[in-house]
Amino acid sequence: MLRRDPVYTPVVEAFKGVFALQGLRFRITGEHHVPETGPAVMMINHTGYFDFTYAGLAALPSRRLVRFMAKESVFRHPVSGPLLRGMRHISVDRAAGAASYGHALDALRAGEIVGVFPEATISMSFEPKAFKSGGVRMAQATGAPILPVAIWGSQRVWTKGHPKRLGRTNVPIGITVGEPIRVRPEDDVVEVTAHVRDTITRMLHELQDVYPPVPEAERHLVPARLGGTAPTPEEAAVLEARLRTKGVQG
């Protein structure tokens, strides 16, 4: 049975109902890698706005709840803000990240699972971007294992630059949790971060290989590498830079 949390548990149950109404079909593998006790840093690729709600499902069989690091602006929203704070997610102020990092370390030392999106923003090419090293540094500082997680399909529900689809979608979503990665005190953080990215990229490609064909009307949500019309990583970098100058983040 899922451990009880006065805010988080009811929200999880509510979202599971919403997912059922949407017809989302989840295929989760590797969930046994999520520890039943103790800290872990869950590092996840980022292609859609609901990735954090989907990734958290992988921890439920182990009766765990994930405390996700999310941008500070969503904590200011009148609806999502109180819920996120009640679920003890971690606000990330990109202009002053030291406090957020400290809160994440506190959560790990308290035995929590902390969810991190090392790309920081949604990848508009749907290919993994460069990873920031914060998740690896947190694991190294606390001795927590890293749980590499790949998600595919969430971009078809809602992603940056495209309309959201919150009604009946019948979209399949694949989630894979890889074997835990341990970070020793003497390990090079940059090298481990690259290894985590390579691992998640491999798992993502495996999910894509078995994913059902996407309708022609959604080819813009498929990477160029797979014959879709999404921007290449290079083109996406230009688009994302333009959005940043306009103050759009995701």
XYZ file of C-alpha atoms in Angstrom:
250
model
C 0.000 0.000 0.000
C 1.238 3.506 -0.881
C 2.501 5.352 2.131
C 0.016 7.960 3.297
C 0.742 11.636 2.819
C -2.000 14.156 3.683
C -1.685 16.092 0.421
C 0.413 13.999 -1.960
C -1.548 10.736 -1.695
C -4.975 12.239 -2.569
C -3.390 14.154 -5.465
C -1.852 10.932 -6.821
C -5.219 9.182 -6.675
C -6.907 12.135 -8.398
C -4.333 12.184 -11.195
C -4.681 8.434 -11.711
C -8.382 9.058 -12.297
C -7.613 11.831 -14.784
C -5.153 9.586 -16.634
C -7.803 6.875 -16.881
C -10.321 9.358 -18.330
C -7.717 10.503 -20.847
C -7.147 6.902 -21.867
C -3.402 7.150 -21.217
C -1.797 3.722 -21.456
C 1.326 3.387 -19.319
C 3.973 0.740 -19.870
C 6.426 0.906 -16.974
C 9.502 -1.302 -16.785
C 12.318 -1.438 -14.261
C 10.170 -0.131 -11.411
C 11.791 -2.723 -9.145
C 14.913 -0.572 -9.246
C 13.187 2.054 -7.079
C 14.287 1.366 -3.470
C 11.557 0.768 -0.895
C 13.497 2.818 1.664
C 16.264 5.381 1.664
C 17.238 8.264 -0.595
C 17.653 8.298 -4.366
C 18.068 10.895 -7.097
C 15.686 10.203 -9.973
C 17.074 11.796 -13.170
C 14.617 12.015 -16.065
C 14.620 13.205 -19.682
C 12.191 16.047 -20.373
C 9.853 16.215 -23.382
C 6.491 17.274 -21.900
C 4.962 19.423 -19.182
C 3.438 16.432 -17.372
C 6.656 14.400 -17.167
C 6.827 14.771 -13.397
C 3.329 13.342 -12.907
C 4.156 10.361 -15.117
C 7.637 9.648 -13.739
C 6.261 9.526 -10.207
C 4.110 6.536 -11.185
C 7.237 4.392 -11.431
C 7.832 4.806 -7.689
C 4.343 3.757 -6.577
C 4.982 -0.034 -6.653
C 7.738 0.557 -4.083
C 5.265 2.654 -2.041
C 7.382 5.762 -2.552
C 6.590 9.385 -3.361
C 9.020 11.526 -5.350
C 9.805 15.116 -4.370
C 10.376 16.851 -7.702
C 12.477 19.930 -8.325
C 10.388 22.369 -10.404
C 10.785 25.934 -11.611
C 9.824 28.585 -9.099
C 7.134 30.145 -11.305
C 4.774 27.148 -10.973
C 4.906 27.575 -7.200
C 3.451 31.066 -7.645
C 0.380 29.770 -9.473
C -2.767 30.092 -7.295
C -3.784 26.456 -7.930
C -0.572 24.500 -8.481
C 1.466 26.463 -5.930
C -0.334 25.331 -2.742
C -0.469 21.743 -4.039
C 3.227 21.645 -4.895
C 4.172 23.066 -1.511
C 1.803 20.650 0.227
C 3.424 17.737 -1.607
C 6.816 19.090 -0.523
C 8.189 19.455 -4.020
C 11.253 21.683 -4.279
C 11.096 25.140 -5.832
C 13.991 26.011 -8.148
C 14.852 29.665 -8.613
C 17.188 29.594 -11.601
C 18.680 32.939 -10.562
C 19.573 31.647 -7.091
C 19.999 27.902 -7.241
C 22.042 27.408 -4.055
C 18.982 27.432 -1.790
C 17.141 24.919 -3.984
C 20.194 22.671 -4.014
C 20.347 22.834 -0.220
C 16.670 21.913 0.115
C 17.229 18.932 -2.180
C 20.171 17.759 -0.067
C 18.020 18.061 3.065
C 15.322 15.917 1.446
C 17.840 13.252 0.432
C 19.387 13.173 3.901
C 15.866 12.675 5.259
C 15.562 9.553 3.100
C 13.438 11.002 0.291
C 13.557 10.375 -3.458
C 14.271 13.638 -5.285
C 13.250 13.980 -8.934
C 15.493 16.031 -11.223
C 15.201 17.013 -14.888
C 18.890 17.516 -15.743
C 18.105 19.211 -19.059
C 16.432 21.974 -16.986
C 13.921 22.710 -19.777
C 11.848 20.690 -22.238
C 13.739 19.482 -25.285
C 11.994 20.811 -28.385
C 13.822 18.269 -30.552
C 12.674 15.465 -28.216
C 16.305 14.326 -28.079
C 18.207 14.586 -24.767
C 19.976 17.930 -24.447
C 23.145 18.513 -22.438
C 22.669 17.509 -18.793
C 23.427 19.813 -15.896
C 25.505 18.204 -13.155
C 23.388 19.114 -10.120
C 21.717 15.711 -9.798
C 25.041 13.886 -9.843
C 26.526 16.308 -7.329
C 23.577 15.717 -4.992
C 24.049 11.956 -5.256
C 27.762 12.267 -4.608
C 27.240 14.537 -1.584
C 24.673 12.256 0.078
C 25.618 8.762 -1.081
C 22.192 8.366 -2.705
C 22.010 6.223 -5.849
C 20.952 7.754 -9.145
C 17.861 6.265 -10.796
C 18.052 6.961 -14.552
C 14.549 7.283 -16.014
C 13.455 7.586 -19.647
C 9.956 8.695 -20.692
C 8.495 8.632 -24.174
C 5.041 9.675 -25.362
C 4.344 12.517 -22.941
C 5.060 15.127 -25.629
C 1.849 13.987 -27.347
C -0.205 15.250 -24.382
C 1.399 18.666 -23.848
C 4.771 20.046 -24.791
C 6.414 23.377 -25.416
C 5.186 25.280 -28.448
C 2.174 23.063 -29.152
C -1.454 22.971 -27.915
C -2.247 20.823 -24.900
C -4.499 17.774 -25.282
C -6.294 17.250 -21.983
C -9.303 15.313 -23.265
C -9.495 11.702 -24.377
C -6.162 11.019 -26.080
C -5.539 7.252 -25.771
C -1.816 8.044 -25.882
C 0.623 5.290 -24.863
C 3.424 6.446 -22.563
C 6.515 4.357 -21.931
C 8.587 4.732 -18.766
C 11.803 2.852 -17.999
C 13.741 2.933 -14.729
C 17.331 1.812 -15.207
C 19.682 0.118 -12.782
C 20.849 2.449 -9.986
C 24.107 4.285 -10.617
C 26.388 4.843 -7.634
C 28.630 7.899 -7.421
C 31.797 7.559 -5.364
C 33.437 10.562 -3.664
C 36.423 10.307 -6.005
C 34.358 10.114 -9.222
C 34.500 12.930 -11.754
C 31.085 14.632 -11.774
C 31.317 15.600 -15.449
C 32.112 12.034 -16.481
C 29.303 10.561 -14.386
C 26.838 13.129 -15.756
C 27.803 12.113 -19.293
C 27.357 8.459 -18.351
C 23.875 9.136 -16.956
C 22.926 11.012 -20.123
C 24.205 8.171 -22.305
C 22.248 5.666 -20.211
C 18.993 7.621 -20.422
C 19.498 8.191 -24.156
C 19.929 4.453 -24.709
C 16.804 3.683 -22.679
C 14.860 6.377 -24.567
C 15.838 4.874 -27.922
C 14.703 1.459 -26.703
C 11.313 2.932 -25.779
C 11.057 4.601 -29.185
C 11.916 1.329 -30.969
C 8.824 -0.404 -29.553
C 6.471 2.594 -29.566
C 3.344 2.285 -31.765
C 3.302 4.322 -35.006
C 2.356 7.957 -34.438
C -0.475 9.392 -36.607
C 0.656 11.522 -39.542
C -0.985 14.569 -37.939
C 1.480 14.260 -35.054
C 4.713 13.867 -36.995
C 5.801 17.228 -35.564
C 6.056 15.403 -32.200
C 8.532 12.839 -33.545
C 12.309 13.499 -33.663
C 13.861 14.237 -37.045
C 16.164 11.269 -36.413
C 13.097 9.011 -36.616
C 11.633 10.653 -39.714
C 9.481 13.176 -37.870
C 9.255 16.884 -38.496
C 10.394 18.065 -35.063
C 13.383 20.396 -35.214
C 16.832 18.853 -35.108
C 18.799 19.430 -31.870
C 20.663 22.248 -33.600
C 17.464 23.884 -34.850
C 15.841 23.404 -31.443
C 18.746 25.162 -29.739
C 18.096 28.239 -31.894
C 14.354 28.142 -31.167
C 14.932 27.750 -27.435
C 17.368 30.681 -27.425
C 14.722 32.851 -29.097
C 12.133 31.819 -26.522
C 14.513 32.647 -23.676
C 14.956 36.167 -25.010
C 11.161 36.492 -24.875
C 11.093 35.207 -21.305
C 9.440 31.881 -22.202
C 10.714 28.904 -20.217
C 9.581 25.326 -19.883
